[in-house]
JSON list of C-alpha atoms in Angstrom, two decimals:
[
{"chain": "A", "resi": 1, "resn": "UNK", "atom": "CA", "xyz": [-63.77, 16.91, 108.14]},
{"chain": "A", "resi": 2, "resn": "UNK", "atom": "CA", "xyz": [-65.75, 13.71, 107.63]},
{"chain": "A", "resi": 3, "resn": "UNK", "atom": "CA", "xyz": [-67.01, 13.91, 111.21]},
{"chain": "A", "resi": 4, "resn": "UNK", "atom": "CA", "xyz": [-68.12, 17.51, 110.70]},
{"chain": "A", "resi": 5, "resn": "UNK", "atom": "CA", "xyz": [-69.96, 16.49, 107.55]},
{"chain": "A", "resi": 6, "resn": "UNK", "atom": "CA", "xyz": [-71.65, 13.64, 109.41]},
{"chain": "A", "resi": 7, "resn": "UNK", "atom": "CA", "xyz": [-73.03, 15.98, 112.06]},
{"chain": "A", "resi": 8, "resn": "UNK", "atom": "CA", "xyz": [-73.95, 18.50, 109.35]},
{"chain": "A", "resi": 9, "resn": "UNK", "atom": "CA", "xyz": [-71.61, 21.27, 110.48]},
{"chain": "A", "resi": 10, "resn": "UNK", "atom": "CA", "xyz": [-70.06, 21.34, 107.00]},
{"chain": "A", "resi": 11, "resn": "UNK", "atom": "CA", "xyz": [-73.22, 21.39, 104.93]},
{"chain": "A", "resi": 12, "resn": "UNK", "atom": "CA", "xyz": [-73.76, 24.23, 102.47]},
{"chain": "A", "resi": 13, "resn": "UNK", "atom": "CA", "xyz": [-77.50, 23.50, 102.28]},
{"chain": "A", "resi": 14, "resn": "UNK", "atom": "CA", "xyz": [-77.91, 23.89, 106.04]},
{"chain": "A", "resi": 15, "resn": "UNK", "atom": "CA", "xyz": [-75.68, 26.98, 106.09]},
{"chain": "A", "resi": 16, "resn": "UNK", "atom": "CA", "xyz": [-77.54, 28.66, 103.23]},
{"chain": "A", "resi": 17, "resn": "UNK", "atom": "CA", "xyz": [-80.93, 27.97, 104.78]},
{"chain": "A", "resi": 18, "resn": "UNK", "atom": "CA", "xyz": [-79.85, 29.13, 108.23]},
{"chain": "A", "resi": 19, "resn": "UNK", "atom": "CA", "xyz": [-78.15, 32.25, 106.83]},
{"chain": "A", "resi": 20, "resn": "UNK", "atom": "CA", "xyz": [-81.18, 33.27, 104.77]},
{"chain": "A", "resi": 21, "resn": "UNK", "atom": "CA", "xyz": [-83.62, 32.70, 107.66]},
{"chain": "A", "resi": 22, "resn": "UNK", "atom": "CA", "xyz": [-81.37, 34.67, 109.98]},
{"chain": "A", "resi": 23, "resn": "UNK", "atom": "CA", "xyz": [-81.26, 37.57, 107.52]},
{"chain": "A", "resi": 24, "resn": "UNK", "atom": "CA", "xyz": [-85.02, 37.61, 107.14]},
{"chain": "A", "resi": 25, "resn": "UNK", "atom": "CA", "xyz": [-85.61, 37.42, 110.88]},
{"chain": "A", "resi": 26, "resn": "UNK", "atom": "CA", "xyz": [-83.08, 39.96, 112.12]},
{"chain": "A", "resi": 27, "resn": "UNK", "atom": "CA", "xyz": [-81.93, 42.10, 109.17]},
{"chain": "A", "resi": 28, "resn": "UNK", "atom": "CA", "xyz": [-84.55, 41.81, 106.43]},
{"chain": "A", "resi": 29, "resn": "UNK", "atom": "CA", "xyz": [-83.33, 42.40, 102.90]},
{"chain": "A", "resi": 30, "resn": "UNK", "atom": "CA", "xyz": [-84.23, 41.38, 99.38]},
{"chain": "A", "resi": 31, "resn": "UNK", "atom": "CA", "xyz": [-83.79, 37.89, 98.04]},
{"chain": "A", "resi": 32, "resn": "UNK", "atom": "CA", "xyz": [-81.31, 39.27, 95.50]},
{"chain": "A", "resi": 33, "resn": "UNK", "atom": "CA", "xyz": [-79.12, 40.72, 98.24]},
{"chain": "A", "resi": 34, "resn": "UNK", "atom": "CA", "xyz": [-79.22, 37.54, 100.32]},
{"chain": "A", "resi": 35, "resn": "UNK", "atom": "CA", "xyz": [-78.34, 35.53, 97.21]},
{"chain": "A", "resi": 36, "resn": "UNK", "atom": "CA", "xyz": [-75.35, 37.80, 96.60]},
{"chain": "A", "resi": 37, "resn": "UNK", "atom": "CA", "xyz": [-74.20, 37.37, 100.20]},
{"chain": "A", "resi": 38, "resn": "UNK", "atom": "CA", "xyz": [-74.40, 33.58, 99.94]},
{"chain": "A", "resi": 39, "resn": "UNK", "atom": "CA", "xyz": [-72.48, 33.56, 96.67]},
{"chain": "A", "resi": 40, "resn": "UNK", "atom": "CA", "xyz": [-69.77, 35.77, 98.20]},
{"chain": "A", "resi": 41, "resn": "UNK", "atom": "CA", "xyz": [-69.47, 33.26, 101.02]},
{"chain": "A", "resi": 42, "resn": "UNK", "atom": "CA", "xyz": [-68.76, 30.53, 98.47]},
{"chain": "A", "resi": 43, "resn": "UNK", "atom": "CA", "xyz": [-72.14, 28.82, 98.43]},
{"chain": "A", "resi": 44, "resn": "UNK", "atom": "CA", "xyz": [-72.97, 27.21, 95.08]},
{"chain": "A", "resi": 45, "resn": "UNK", "atom": "CA", "xyz": [-75.63, 29.07, 93.07]},
{"chain": "A", "resi": 46, "resn": "UNK", "atom": "CA", "xyz": [-78.01, 26.07, 93.05]},
{"chain": "A", "resi": 47, "resn": "UNK", "atom": "CA", "xyz": [-77.71, 25.68, 96.82]},
{"chain": "A", "resi": 48, "resn": "UNK", "atom": "CA", "xyz": [-78.38, 29.41, 97.32]},
{"chain": "A", "resi": 49, "resn": "UNK", "atom": "CA", "xyz": [-81.40, 29.27, 95.03]},
{"chain": "A", "resi": 50, "resn": "UNK", "atom": "CA", "xyz": [-82.75, 26.29, 96.94]},
{"chain": "A", "resi": 51, "resn": "UNK", "atom": "CA", "xyz": [-82.47, 28.14, 100.23]},
{"chain": "A", "resi": 52, "resn": "UNK", "atom": "CA", "xyz": [-84.28, 31.17, 98.82]},
{"chain": "A", "resi": 53, "resn": "UNK", "atom": "CA", "xyz": [-87.01, 29.51, 96.77]},
{"chain": "A", "resi": 54, "resn": "UNK", "atom": "CA", "xyz": [-89.76, 29.78, 99.39]},
{"chain": "A", "resi": 55, "resn": "UNK", "atom": "CA", "xyz": [-89.01, 33.37, 100.35]},
{"chain": "A", "resi": 56, "resn": "UNK", "atom": "CA", "xyz": [-91.26, 36.27, 99.45]},
{"chain": "A", "resi": 57, "resn": "UNK", "atom": "CA", "xyz": [-89.71, 39.68, 98.74]},
{"chain": "A", "resi": 58, "resn": "UNK", "atom": "CA", "xyz": [-92.94, 41.50, 99.57]},
{"chain": "A", "resi": 59, "resn": "UNK", "atom": "CA", "xyz": [-93.02, 39.93, 103.01]},
{"chain": "A", "resi": 60, "resn": "UNK", "atom": "CA", "xyz": [-89.31, 40.63, 103.51]},
{"chain": "A", "resi": 61, "resn": "UNK", "atom": "CA", "xyz": [-89.83, 44.29, 102.56]},
{"chain": "A", "resi": 62, "resn": "UNK", "atom": "CA", "xyz": [-92.78, 44.54, 104.92]},
{"chain": "A", "resi": 63, "resn": "UNK", "atom": "CA", "xyz": [-90.70, 43.19, 107.81]},
{"chain": "A", "resi": 64, "resn": "UNK", "atom": "CA", "xyz": [-87.94, 45.67, 107.03]},
{"chain": "A", "resi": 65, "resn": "UNK", "atom": "CA", "xyz": [-90.51, 48.47, 106.72]},
{"chain": "A", "resi": 66, "resn": "UNK", "atom": "CA", "xyz": [-92.02, 47.69, 110.11]},
{"chain": "A", "resi": 67, "resn": "UNK", "atom": "CA", "xyz": [-88.57, 47.95, 111.67]},
{"chain": "A", "resi": 68, "resn": "UNK", "atom": "CA", "xyz": [-87.83, 51.39, 110.24]},
{"chain": "A", "resi": 69, "resn": "UNK", "atom": "CA", "xyz": [-91.40, 52.64, 110.81]},
{"chain": "A", "resi": 70, "resn": "UNK", "atom": "CA", "xyz": [-90.81, 52.63, 114.57]},
{"chain": "A", "resi": 71, "resn": "UNK", "atom": "CA", "xyz": [-88.19, 55.34, 114.18]},
{"chain": "A", "resi": 72, "resn": "UNK", "atom": "CA", "xyz": [-90.49, 57.33, 111.87]},
{"chain": "A", "resi": 73, "resn": "UNK", "atom": "CA", "xyz": [-93.43, 57.49, 114.26]},
{"chain": "A", "resi": 74, "resn": "UNK", "atom": "CA", "xyz": [-93.61, 61.30, 114.19]},
{"chain": "A", "resi": 75, "resn": "UNK", "atom": "CA", "xyz": [-92.73, 61.82, 110.53]},
{"chain": "A", "resi": 76, "resn": "UNK", "atom": "CA", "xyz": [-95.11, 63.41, 108.05]},
{"chain": "A", "resi": 77, "resn": "UNK", "atom": "CA", "xyz": [-95.89, 61.42, 104.90]},
{"chain": "A", "resi": 78, "resn": "UNK", "atom": "CA", "xyz": [-93.21, 62.96, 102.60]},
{"chain": "A", "resi": 79, "resn": "UNK", "atom": "CA", "xyz": [-90.47, 62.36, 105.18]},
{"chain": "A", "resi": 80, "resn": "UNK", "atom": "CA", "xyz": [-91.82, 58.92, 106.01]},
{"chain": "A", "resi": 81, "resn": "UNK", "atom": "CA", "xyz": [-91.93, 57.94, 102.34]},
{"chain": "A", "resi": 82, "resn": "UNK", "atom": "CA", "xyz": [-88.47, 59.32, 101.53]},
{"chain": "A", "resi": 83, "resn": "UNK", "atom": "CA", "xyz": [-86.74, 57.70, 104.48]},
{"chain": "A", "resi": 84, "resn": "UNK", "atom": "CA", "xyz": [-88.49, 54.35, 104.15]},
{"chain": "A", "resi": 85, "resn": "UNK", "atom": "CA", "xyz": [-87.90, 54.31, 100.39]},
{"chain": "A", "resi": 86, "resn": "UNK", "atom": "CA", "xyz": [-84.18, 54.88, 100.90]},
{"chain": "A", "resi": 87, "resn": "UNK", "atom": "CA", "xyz": [-84.01, 52.25, 103.64]},
{"chain": "A", "resi": 88, "resn": "UNK", "atom": "CA", "xyz": [-85.70, 49.62, 101.50]},
{"chain": "A", "resi": 89, "resn": "UNK", "atom": "CA", "xyz": [-83.73, 50.58, 98.38]},
{"chain": "A", "resi": 90, "resn": "UNK", "atom": "CA", "xyz": [-80.45, 50.06, 100.23]},
{"chain": "A", "resi": 91, "resn": "UNK", "atom": "CA", "xyz": [-81.68, 46.55, 100.96]},
{"chain": "A", "resi": 92, "resn": "UNK", "atom": "CA", "xyz": [-82.10, 46.01, 97.20]},
{"chain": "A", "resi": 93, "resn": "UNK", "atom": "CA", "xyz": [-85.87, 45.74, 97.02]},
{"chain": "A", "resi": 94, "resn": "UNK", "atom": "CA", "xyz": [-87.58, 46.39, 93.70]},
{"chain": "A", "resi": 95, "resn": "UNK", "atom": "CA", "xyz": [-89.33, 49.75, 93.28]},
{"chain": "A", "resi": 96, "resn": "UNK", "atom": "CA", "xyz": [-92.79, 48.20, 92.87]},
{"chain": "A", "resi": 97, "resn": "UNK", "atom": "CA", "xyz": [-92.34, 46.28, 96.12]},
{"chain": "A", "resi": 98, "resn": "UNK", "atom": "CA", "xyz": [-91.08, 49.41, 97.88]},
{"chain": "A", "resi": 99, "resn": "UNK", "atom": "CA", "xyz": [-94.10, 51.38, 96.67]},
{"chain": "A", "resi": 100, "resn": "UNK", "atom": "CA", "xyz": [-96.51, 48.74, 98.03]},
{"chain": "A", "resi": 101, "resn": "UNK", "atom": "CA", "xyz": [-94.63, 48.47, 101.30]},
{"chain": "A", "resi": 102, "resn": "UNK", "atom": "CA", "xyz": [-94.53, 52.21, 101.95]},
{"chain": "A", "resi": 103, "resn": "UNK", "atom": "CA", "xyz": [-98.27, 52.44, 101.28]},
{"chain": "A", "resi": 104, "resn": "UNK", "atom": "CA", "xyz": [-99.10, 49.41, 103.44]},
{"chain": "A", "resi": 105, "resn": "UNK", "atom": "CA", "xyz": [-96.99, 50.48, 106.43]},
{"chain": "A", "resi": 106, "resn": "UNK", "atom": "CA", "xyz": [-98.25, 54.08, 106.23]},
{"chain": "A", "resi": 107, "resn": "UNK", "atom": "CA", "xyz": [-101.88, 52.93, 106.11]},
{"chain": "A", "resi": 108, "resn": "UNK", "atom": "CA", "xyz": [-101.37, 50.57, 109.03]},
{"chain": "A", "resi": 109, "resn": "UNK", "atom": "CA", "xyz": [-99.73, 53.36, 110.98]},
{"chain": "A", "resi": 110, "resn": "UNK", "atom": "CA", "xyz": [-102.65, 55.69, 110.26]},
{"chain": "A", "resi": 111, "resn": "UNK", "atom": "CA", "xyz": [-105.18, 53.07, 111.36]},
{"chain": "A", "resi": 112, "resn": "UNK", "atom": "CA", "xyz": [-103.27, 52.47, 114.59]},
{"chain": "A", "resi": 113, "resn": "UNK", "atom": "CA", "xyz": [-103.25, 56.18, 115.42]}
]
């Protein structure tokens, strides 16, 4: 165990940082949801907070929105809004952030077309 700690394979700070960056990169979700995941994995609250302190929920929601927008390429606005809203809500984003994200992604989609 001491050897693993020396080479930082048993380091909650490293784990929490790597876990949160992985979530943001591959499966974007809200800071609150990532925090909950880290706590469930036994990471101390202070360590989890430290790993999440530089994250931005608006940017996380945008990344998640871009991912789902690809599958909504042919959707009209009501369908687009409903499906994206549900997708982002399941990832525990706040309603105000969801509203901004839906608007931003829709507008970018309209400009691109």
